[in-house]
Every structure is written in C-alpha cells, then in structure tokens.
Coordinates of C-alpha atoms and ligand atoms in Angstrom, one line a residue:
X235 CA 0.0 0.0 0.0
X236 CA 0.9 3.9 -0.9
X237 CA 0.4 7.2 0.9
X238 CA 1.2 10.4 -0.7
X239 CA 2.0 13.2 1.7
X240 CA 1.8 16.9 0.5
X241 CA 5.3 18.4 2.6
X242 CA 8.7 16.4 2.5
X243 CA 9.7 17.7 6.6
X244 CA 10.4 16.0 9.4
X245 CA 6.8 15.2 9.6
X246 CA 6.7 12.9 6.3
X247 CA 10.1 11.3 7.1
X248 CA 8.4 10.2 10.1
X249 CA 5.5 8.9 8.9
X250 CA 7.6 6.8 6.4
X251 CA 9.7 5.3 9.2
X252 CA 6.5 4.5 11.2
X253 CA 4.6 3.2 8.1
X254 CA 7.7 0.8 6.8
X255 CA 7.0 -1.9 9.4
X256 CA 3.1 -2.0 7.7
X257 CA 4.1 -2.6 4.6
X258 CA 3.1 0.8 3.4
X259 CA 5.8 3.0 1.4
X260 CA 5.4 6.9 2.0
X261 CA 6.2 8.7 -0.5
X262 CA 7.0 12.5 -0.3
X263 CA 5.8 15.8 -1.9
X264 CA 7.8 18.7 -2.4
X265 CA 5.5 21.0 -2.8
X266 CA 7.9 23.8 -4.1
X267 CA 8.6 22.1 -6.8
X268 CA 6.1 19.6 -7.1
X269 CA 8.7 16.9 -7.2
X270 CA 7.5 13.6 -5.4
X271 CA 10.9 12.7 -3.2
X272 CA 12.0 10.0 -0.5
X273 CA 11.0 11.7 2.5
X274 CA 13.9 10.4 4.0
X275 CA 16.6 11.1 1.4
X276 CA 14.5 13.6 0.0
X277 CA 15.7 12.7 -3.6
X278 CA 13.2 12.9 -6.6
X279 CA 11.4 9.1 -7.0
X280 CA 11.0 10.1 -10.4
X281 CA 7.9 9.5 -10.5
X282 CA 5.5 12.3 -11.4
X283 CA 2.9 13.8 -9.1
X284 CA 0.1 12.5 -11.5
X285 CA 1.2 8.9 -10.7
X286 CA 2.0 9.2 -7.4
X287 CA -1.2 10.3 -6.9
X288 CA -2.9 7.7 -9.1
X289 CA -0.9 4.7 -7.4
X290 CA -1.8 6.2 -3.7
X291 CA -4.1 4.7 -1.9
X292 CA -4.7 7.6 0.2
X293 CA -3.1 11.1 0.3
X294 CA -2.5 13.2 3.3
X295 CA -0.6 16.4 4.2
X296 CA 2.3 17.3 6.9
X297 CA 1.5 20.7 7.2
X298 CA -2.0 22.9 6.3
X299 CA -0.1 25.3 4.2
X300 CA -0.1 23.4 1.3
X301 CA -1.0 26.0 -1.7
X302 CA -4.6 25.3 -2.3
X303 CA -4.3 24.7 -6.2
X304 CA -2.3 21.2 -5.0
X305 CA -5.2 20.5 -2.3
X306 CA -7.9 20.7 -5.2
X307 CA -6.0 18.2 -7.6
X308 CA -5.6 16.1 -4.9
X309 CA -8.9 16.5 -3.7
X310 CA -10.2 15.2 -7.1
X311 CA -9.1 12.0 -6.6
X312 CA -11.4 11.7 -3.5
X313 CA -8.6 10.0 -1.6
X314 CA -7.6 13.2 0.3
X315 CA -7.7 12.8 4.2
X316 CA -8.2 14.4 5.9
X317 CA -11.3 16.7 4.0
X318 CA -9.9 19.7 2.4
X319 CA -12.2 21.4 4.4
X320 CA -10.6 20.5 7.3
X321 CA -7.0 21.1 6.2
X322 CA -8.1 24.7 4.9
X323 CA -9.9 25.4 8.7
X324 CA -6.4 24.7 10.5
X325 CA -4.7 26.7 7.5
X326 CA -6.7 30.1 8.2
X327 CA -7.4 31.6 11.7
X328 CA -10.9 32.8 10.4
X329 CA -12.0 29.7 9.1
X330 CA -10.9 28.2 12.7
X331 CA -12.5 30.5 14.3
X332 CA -15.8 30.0 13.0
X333 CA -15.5 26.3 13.0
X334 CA -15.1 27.1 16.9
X335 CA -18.3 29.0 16.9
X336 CA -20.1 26.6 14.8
X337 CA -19.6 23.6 17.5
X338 CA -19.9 26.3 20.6
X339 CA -16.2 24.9 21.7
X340 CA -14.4 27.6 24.3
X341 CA -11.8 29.5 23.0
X342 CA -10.3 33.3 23.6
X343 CA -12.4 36.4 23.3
X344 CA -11.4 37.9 19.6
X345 CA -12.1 39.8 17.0
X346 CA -11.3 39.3 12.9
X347 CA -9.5 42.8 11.6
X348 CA -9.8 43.4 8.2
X349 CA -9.3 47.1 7.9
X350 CA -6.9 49.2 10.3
X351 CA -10.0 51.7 11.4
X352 CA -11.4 48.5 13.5
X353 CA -8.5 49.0 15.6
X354 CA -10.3 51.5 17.5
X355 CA -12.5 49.3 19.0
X356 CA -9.8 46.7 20.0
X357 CA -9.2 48.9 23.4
X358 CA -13.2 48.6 24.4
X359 CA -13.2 44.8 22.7
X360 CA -10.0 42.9 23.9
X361 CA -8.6 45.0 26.5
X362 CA -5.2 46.3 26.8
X363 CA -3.0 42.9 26.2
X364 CA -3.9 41.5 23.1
X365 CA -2.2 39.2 20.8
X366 CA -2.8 40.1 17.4
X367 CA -2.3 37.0 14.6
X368 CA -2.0 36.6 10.8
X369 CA -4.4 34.6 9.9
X370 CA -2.6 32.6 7.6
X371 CA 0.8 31.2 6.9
X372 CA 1.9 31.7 10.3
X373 CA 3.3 29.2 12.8
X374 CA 6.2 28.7 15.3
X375 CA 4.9 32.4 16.7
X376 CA 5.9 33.7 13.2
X377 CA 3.3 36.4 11.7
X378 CA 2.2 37.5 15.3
X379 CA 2.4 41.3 17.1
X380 CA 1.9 41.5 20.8
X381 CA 0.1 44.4 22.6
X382 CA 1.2 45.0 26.0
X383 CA -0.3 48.2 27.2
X384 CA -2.9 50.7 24.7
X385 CA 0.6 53.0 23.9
X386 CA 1.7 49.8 21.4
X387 CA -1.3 50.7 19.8
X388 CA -0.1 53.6 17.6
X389 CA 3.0 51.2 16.3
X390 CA 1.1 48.7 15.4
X391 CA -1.7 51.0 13.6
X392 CA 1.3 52.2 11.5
X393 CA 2.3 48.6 10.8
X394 CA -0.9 47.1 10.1
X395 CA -1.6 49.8 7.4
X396 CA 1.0 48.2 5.8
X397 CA -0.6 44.8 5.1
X398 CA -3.2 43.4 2.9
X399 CA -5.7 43.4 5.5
X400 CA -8.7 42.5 3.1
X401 CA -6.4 39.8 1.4
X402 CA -5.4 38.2 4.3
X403 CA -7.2 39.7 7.7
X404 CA -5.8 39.8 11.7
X405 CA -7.3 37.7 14.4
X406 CA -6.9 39.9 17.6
X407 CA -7.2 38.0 20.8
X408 CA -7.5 38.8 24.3
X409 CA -3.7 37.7 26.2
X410 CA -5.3 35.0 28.1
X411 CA -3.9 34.5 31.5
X412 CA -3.7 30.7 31.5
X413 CA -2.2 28.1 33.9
X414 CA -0.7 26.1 31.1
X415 CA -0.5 25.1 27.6
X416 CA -1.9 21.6 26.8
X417 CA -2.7 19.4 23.7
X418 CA -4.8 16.9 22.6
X419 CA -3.4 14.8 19.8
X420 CA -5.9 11.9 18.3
X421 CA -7.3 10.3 15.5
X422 CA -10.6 9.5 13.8
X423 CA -11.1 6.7 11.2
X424 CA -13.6 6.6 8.2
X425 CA -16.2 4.5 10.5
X426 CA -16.1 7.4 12.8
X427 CA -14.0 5.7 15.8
X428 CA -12.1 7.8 17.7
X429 CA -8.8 7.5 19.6
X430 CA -7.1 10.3 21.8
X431 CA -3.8 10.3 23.3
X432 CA -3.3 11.6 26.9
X433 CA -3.5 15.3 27.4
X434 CA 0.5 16.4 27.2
X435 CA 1.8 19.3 28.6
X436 CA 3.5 22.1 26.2
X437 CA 6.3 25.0 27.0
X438 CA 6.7 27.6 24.5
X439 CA 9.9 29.5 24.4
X440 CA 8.9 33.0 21.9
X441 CA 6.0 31.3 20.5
X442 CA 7.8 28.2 19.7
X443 CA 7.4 24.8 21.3
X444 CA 10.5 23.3 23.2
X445 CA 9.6 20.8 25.9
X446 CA 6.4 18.6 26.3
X447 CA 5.4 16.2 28.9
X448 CA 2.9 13.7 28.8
X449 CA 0.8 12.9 30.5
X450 CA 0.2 15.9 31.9
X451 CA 1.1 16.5 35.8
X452 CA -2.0 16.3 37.4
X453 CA -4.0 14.7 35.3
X454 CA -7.6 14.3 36.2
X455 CA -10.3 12.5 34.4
X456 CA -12.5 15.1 34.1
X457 CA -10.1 17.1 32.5
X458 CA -8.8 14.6 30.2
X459 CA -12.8 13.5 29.0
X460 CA -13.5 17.2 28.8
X461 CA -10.7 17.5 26.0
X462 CA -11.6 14.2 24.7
X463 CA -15.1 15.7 24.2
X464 CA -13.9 18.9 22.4
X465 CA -11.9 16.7 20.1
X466 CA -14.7 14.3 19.5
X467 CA -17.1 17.3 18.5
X468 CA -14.7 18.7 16.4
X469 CA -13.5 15.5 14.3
X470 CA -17.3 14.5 14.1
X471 CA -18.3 17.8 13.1
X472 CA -15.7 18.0 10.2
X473 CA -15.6 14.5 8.9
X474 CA -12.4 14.2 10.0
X475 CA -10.0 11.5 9.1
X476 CA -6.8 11.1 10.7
X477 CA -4.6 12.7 13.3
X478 CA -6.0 16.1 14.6
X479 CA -4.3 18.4 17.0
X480 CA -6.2 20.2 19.2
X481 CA -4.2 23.1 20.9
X482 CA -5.5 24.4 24.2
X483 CA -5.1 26.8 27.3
X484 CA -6.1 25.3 30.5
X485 CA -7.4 28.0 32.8
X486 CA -8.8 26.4 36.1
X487 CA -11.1 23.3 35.2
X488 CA -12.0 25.1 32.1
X489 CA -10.1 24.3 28.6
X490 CA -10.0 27.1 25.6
X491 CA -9.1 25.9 22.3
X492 CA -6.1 28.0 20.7
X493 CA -5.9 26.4 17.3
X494 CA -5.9 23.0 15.7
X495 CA -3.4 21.9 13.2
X496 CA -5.1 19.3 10.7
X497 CA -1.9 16.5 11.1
X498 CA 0.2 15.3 13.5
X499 CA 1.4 17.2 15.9
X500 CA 4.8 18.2 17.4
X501 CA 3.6 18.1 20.7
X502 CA 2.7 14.6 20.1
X503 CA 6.1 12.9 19.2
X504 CA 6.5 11.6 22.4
X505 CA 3.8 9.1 21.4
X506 CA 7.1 7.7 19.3
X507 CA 8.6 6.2 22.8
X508 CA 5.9 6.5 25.5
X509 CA 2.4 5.6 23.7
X510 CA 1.5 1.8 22.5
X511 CA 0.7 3.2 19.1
X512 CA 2.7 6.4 17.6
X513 CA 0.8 9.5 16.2
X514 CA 2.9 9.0 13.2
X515 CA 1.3 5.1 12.9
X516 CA -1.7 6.5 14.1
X517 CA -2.7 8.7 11.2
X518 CA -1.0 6.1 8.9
X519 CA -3.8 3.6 9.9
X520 CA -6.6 5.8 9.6
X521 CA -5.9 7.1 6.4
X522 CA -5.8 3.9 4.6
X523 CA -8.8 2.3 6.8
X524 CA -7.2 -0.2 9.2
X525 CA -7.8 -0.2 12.7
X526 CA -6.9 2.5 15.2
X527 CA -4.1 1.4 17.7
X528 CA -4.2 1.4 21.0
X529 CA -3.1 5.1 22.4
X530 CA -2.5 4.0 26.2
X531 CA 0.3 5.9 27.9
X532 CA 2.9 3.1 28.6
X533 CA 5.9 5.5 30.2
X534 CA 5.9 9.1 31.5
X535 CA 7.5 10.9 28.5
X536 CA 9.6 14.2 28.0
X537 CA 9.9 15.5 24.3
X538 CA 12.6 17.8 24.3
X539 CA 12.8 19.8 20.9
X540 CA 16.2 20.2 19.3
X541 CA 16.4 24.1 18.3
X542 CA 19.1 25.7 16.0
X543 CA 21.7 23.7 17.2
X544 CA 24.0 20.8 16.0
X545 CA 26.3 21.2 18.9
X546 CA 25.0 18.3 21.7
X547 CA 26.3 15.4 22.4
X548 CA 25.1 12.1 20.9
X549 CA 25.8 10.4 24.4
X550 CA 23.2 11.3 25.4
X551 CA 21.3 8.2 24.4
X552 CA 23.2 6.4 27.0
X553 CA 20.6 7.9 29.5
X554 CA 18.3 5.0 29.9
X555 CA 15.3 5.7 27.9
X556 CA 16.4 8.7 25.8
X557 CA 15.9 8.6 22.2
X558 CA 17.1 11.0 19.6
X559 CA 14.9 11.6 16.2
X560 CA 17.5 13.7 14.2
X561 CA 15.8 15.0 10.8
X562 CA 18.6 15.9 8.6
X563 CA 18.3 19.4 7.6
X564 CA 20.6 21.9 7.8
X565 CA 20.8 24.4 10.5
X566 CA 19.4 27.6 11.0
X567 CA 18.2 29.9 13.3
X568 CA 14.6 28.9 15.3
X569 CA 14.9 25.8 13.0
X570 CA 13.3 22.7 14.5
X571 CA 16.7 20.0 14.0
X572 CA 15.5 16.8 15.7
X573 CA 14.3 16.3 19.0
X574 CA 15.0 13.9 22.5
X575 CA 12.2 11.7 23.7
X576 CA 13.2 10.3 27.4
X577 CA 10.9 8.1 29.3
X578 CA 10.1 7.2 32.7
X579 CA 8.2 5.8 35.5
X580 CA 7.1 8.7 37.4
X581 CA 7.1 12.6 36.6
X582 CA 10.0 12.5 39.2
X583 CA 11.8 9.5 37.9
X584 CA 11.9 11.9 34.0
X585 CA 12.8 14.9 35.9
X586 CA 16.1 13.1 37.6
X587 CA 16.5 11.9 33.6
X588 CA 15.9 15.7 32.1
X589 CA 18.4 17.0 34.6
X590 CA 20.9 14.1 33.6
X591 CA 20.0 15.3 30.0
X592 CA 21.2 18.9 31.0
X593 CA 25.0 17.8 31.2
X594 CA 24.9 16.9 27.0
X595 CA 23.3 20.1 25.8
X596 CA 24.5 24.0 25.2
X597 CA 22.0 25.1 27.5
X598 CA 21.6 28.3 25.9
X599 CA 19.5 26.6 23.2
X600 CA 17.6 24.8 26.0
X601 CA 16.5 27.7 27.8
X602 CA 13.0 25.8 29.2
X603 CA 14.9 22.5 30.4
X604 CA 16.4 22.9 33.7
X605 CA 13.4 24.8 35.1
X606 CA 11.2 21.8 33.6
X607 CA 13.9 19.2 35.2
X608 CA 13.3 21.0 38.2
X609 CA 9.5 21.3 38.4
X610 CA 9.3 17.1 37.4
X611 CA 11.6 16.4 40.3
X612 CA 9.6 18.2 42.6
X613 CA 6.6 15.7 41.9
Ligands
ATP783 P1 2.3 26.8 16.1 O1 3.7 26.6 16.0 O2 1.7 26.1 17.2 O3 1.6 26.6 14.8 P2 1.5 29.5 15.9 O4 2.5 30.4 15.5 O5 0.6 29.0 14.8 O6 2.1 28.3 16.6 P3 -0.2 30.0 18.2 O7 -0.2 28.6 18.7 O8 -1.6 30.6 18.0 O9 0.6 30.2 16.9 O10 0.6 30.9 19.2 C1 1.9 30.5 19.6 C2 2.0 30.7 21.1 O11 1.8 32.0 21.5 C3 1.1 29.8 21.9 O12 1.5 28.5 22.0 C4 1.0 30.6 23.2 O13 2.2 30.3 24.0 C5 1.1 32.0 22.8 N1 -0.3 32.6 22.6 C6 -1.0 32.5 21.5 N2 -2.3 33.0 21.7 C7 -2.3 33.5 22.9 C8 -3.3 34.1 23.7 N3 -4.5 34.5 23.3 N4 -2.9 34.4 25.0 C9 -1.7 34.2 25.5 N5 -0.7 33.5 24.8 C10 -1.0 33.2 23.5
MG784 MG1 0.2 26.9 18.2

C-alpha cells in the first residue's frame, strides 16, 4: 500500500519510518517544486505527481499550508484525508474560528480585523493585552504582534496599514492568562471511531514549542474526558479523518481551544517512545482504513525539541530511555533539528532523567529544560 503526503519535513520522514513496518511505502511531496521525493533522502522518485497520486491509496498532508491549487488536484481523486475542508480550517485563523463558533467549543475572546480603522474598538473589545495574529501562513509564533499596554497601539496601527488586511485579515485575541498550555493529539477513522492520546503538557519559548510532557502533571479525568469531548465534537463535526491536533489553554477546570493543526502534531512525538501506538502510525492507519491502535500511555514521556543547534552530544542516548529523532536538515536559526524523547516511571523518575539530560546540551538553546527538570523532580 501507498500514501502520498503533501510536505517532505520531518513530519513525512516520520511517517515513512512509522509506516515501513506495515508494509506501506510513503512517498514525499515537495511541494515547491512539485517533485514527489524520499521523504527520508529527500531525492526525486522520479515518479510524477500524477502517478504518485494515481498509485496512492490515500493522500495526506504534513503541514496545512499546502497551496490550495495542489489541495484541489488532490482533492479530485477523492482520496484526500483528511477533507480539504478540514486542512483549509487549520490553514486560516478565520475559518478556525468560525468552525469554533459553529460547535460552541471555548476559545479566547477575539475579534477578525480586516481594515486598520477597527483597531479603534480593540481597546473597548480585547482589553489592553492582546495578541494580534496573521491569519494565515503563520506558525512557530511567526506572523504575530503582541500588545502589551494601549501605547503599542499607535505602532502597530502604522504597521498594520502596511498589510493586505482585506487579502489576508488579523485575528486579535485577548492575552489569556492561562495556567498552562496543553494538547490533545488523536485520531478519527472513516467508520467514525475515535482515539485520543493523553492530554500532554507544552512549553513555549517565543512562540515556539520546546519541551512537552505527557501525560500531563495532574491529570484528572474530568479534564482529560473534557478535552476528549472537544476533540470528538470537532473531528465528528468535520468528517475528520486522521490525526487532529487540538491546541489548548487550561485556565482552572475550564479548557479554551487555541488552534488546531489538521496532522500530526509536534507536541505529540512523544507518542514515538511512550504511547503503544505512535501518532505518526496513528494517522497512517486511519488514512488507509485499518484499525486505530491502542493510544495508552505506557511510560511518563519528556519531548525535548532540538532548536538551531547541531552542537550536543550524541551520548546522550546512554541515558536510559532517551531517544534521539534527528531529521537531517541543515541548521538555521529557530529551526526545528530533531528532537530527544526520554521516558520514565514517574514525573520524578523523567525529571532526575531531564536533569541528567542537561550535562549533554549547550543550554543556551535549551533555555526551558532545567526549570522543567526542576518542576518534574519536585513531583
Ligand atoms: P504553532 O507553532 O503552534 O503553529 P502558531 O505560531 O501558529 O504556533 P499559536 O499557537 O496561536 O501560533 O501561538 C503561539 C504561542 O503564543 C502559543 O502556544 C502561546 O504560547 C502564545 N499565545 C497564542 N495566543 C495566545 C493568547 N491568546 N494568550 C496568551 N498567549 C497566547
Ligand atoms: Mg500553536
């Protein structure tokens, strides 16, 4: 069996390794240049996108950015999952938005800006702190302006009048003052079952993810069936099929969505070494129509991500259960390299493991891991 994935990242490359053992070859789209690669070696297969797409027995995507002529072709050949509705939702913050409206799921106060003179009533709307957002073709915090008091709001006027507001409008939204960043990661096949991971637990670093930890410290059940609900609305609502990644702010016992992202998930690699069945697998299985995998938590798991850096030690898989997922692309500033997953028995055992970690690493491009080594150890 074949899948076609639209984006030849770190994301495709692992759903080739995790789809070998299945007997299904993965097969990569460059979709710069339309070339169909190895995701791995990312050289050309030489086999044209018309074929690869005729020969696939389902098509998928890495990443919602995909440019949306490619998502129609693809769509034609009505083995596109998940939807291209759904993969255009988690590509545009208004579409997301209104898909949050639609199913009445929590999520921050906002407001959609599509002309600068709206800014006026962001004061009276949002409040002082608001996070403004491109709504598309942002991610890793790129394409984002923070407000942190109403005399940022002059600057950004000037800025704003600079962009193609009608072409591509601003979500403003409210700076929630949240406990923590969580995600849901799980998948939903074509009979409508549905799977979810545990909840894990995300640190940002400027926008950008660097460490999770799942499951979550603390977990409840409530909380965990209350995510599982929003996911289950949401991937029944759409038609989804495949991975989804729910992003979301835990304030208290309540849970606001902050975005979904239509694929796996970086904040659910450590399903690679601490779940029975990896996201990568996962949305491999439900793609092509074979039965979900189990998603119990087996380990504690840290996933530490690798940022703009080549300069670690590779000893530091002699930590007993650390694993390193290196993806081969050149280095560059903010650029995701690879990451660590380390697993454990207890949120204190994977604390004593991230601290161990700490002695491998240029800490300055770690900046989140000994307070998190810390705050595990401390369970
Ligand atoms: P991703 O890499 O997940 O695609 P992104 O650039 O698309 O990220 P968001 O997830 O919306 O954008 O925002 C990045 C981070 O900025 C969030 O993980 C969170 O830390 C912070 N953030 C976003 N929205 C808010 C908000 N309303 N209040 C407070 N912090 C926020
Ligand atoms: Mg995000």
């Amino acid at each position: 069996m074949r899948v076609l994935v639209y984006g030849a990242g770190q994301l495709a490359q692992m759903m080739y390794l995790a789809a070998a053992p299945l007997g299904v070859i993965v097969s990569a789209v460059d979709v710069a240049t339309e070339t169909v690669v190895n995701p791995v070696s990312k050289k050309p297969t030489g086999i044209s996108l018309a074929n690869a797409i005729e020969e696939a027995q389902a098509i998928t995507v890495e990443f919602e950015h995909v440019p949306e002529h490619l998502l129609v072709d693809a769509d034609k050949s009505q083995k596109l999952y998940p939807n291209i509705a759904s993969i255009m939702a988690g590509a545009d913050r208004v579409r997301e938005k209104a898909l949050l409206s639609k199913y009445n799921i929590p999520n921050c106060p906002h407001m959609i800006i599509n002309d600068v003179s709206q800014l006026d009533q962001v004061l009276s709307t949002l409040g002082e702190r608001v996070i403004f957002k491109a709504s598309r073709d942002g991610y890793d915090g790129y394409g984002q302006w923070r407000m942190a008091d109403a005399s940022d709001l002059d600057k950004l006027r000037t800025e704003f009048a600079a962009l193609d507001l009608k072409k591509v409008p601003l979500v403003a939204e409210t700076m929630q003052d949240f406990d923590r960043e969580i995600s849901l990661i799980g998948a939903r096949d074509k009979d409508g079952n549905v799977k979810c991971f545990s909840l894990a637990e995300n640190l940002h670093h400027q926008g950008q993810l660097h460490v999770s930890v799942a499951p979550i410290t603390g977990l409840t059940e409530s909380l965990q069936e209350k995510a599982n609900k929003i996911f289950d609305t949401l991937a029944t609502g759409m038609d989804y099929v495949g991975v989804l990644a729910v992003e979301l702010f835990q304030c208290g016992d309540e849970l606001l969505v902050n975005e979904i992202a239509p694929r796996v998930h970086n904040s659910g690699h450590w399903t690679q070494q601490g779940a029975d069945t990896c996201q990568f697998e996962q949305h491999i299985r439900a793609v092509l129509n074979l039965p979900l995998g189990s998603t119990d938590a087996h380990s504690i798991s840290a996933m530490v991500n690798i940022i703009g850096c080549t300069s670690f030690s590779r000893d530091l898989i002699s930590i007993p259960g650390a694993h390193l997922h290196w993806y081969g692309k050149e280095v560059r500033a903010k650029r995701k390299m690879g990451h660590i997953n380390v697993v454990a028995s207890s949120h204190k055992a994977l604390g004593d493991k991230l601290n161990n970690l700490l002695a491998f690493l240029p800490l300055e491009h770690f900046p989140e891991l000994k307070a998190e080594a810390a705050r595990l150890q401390a369970n």
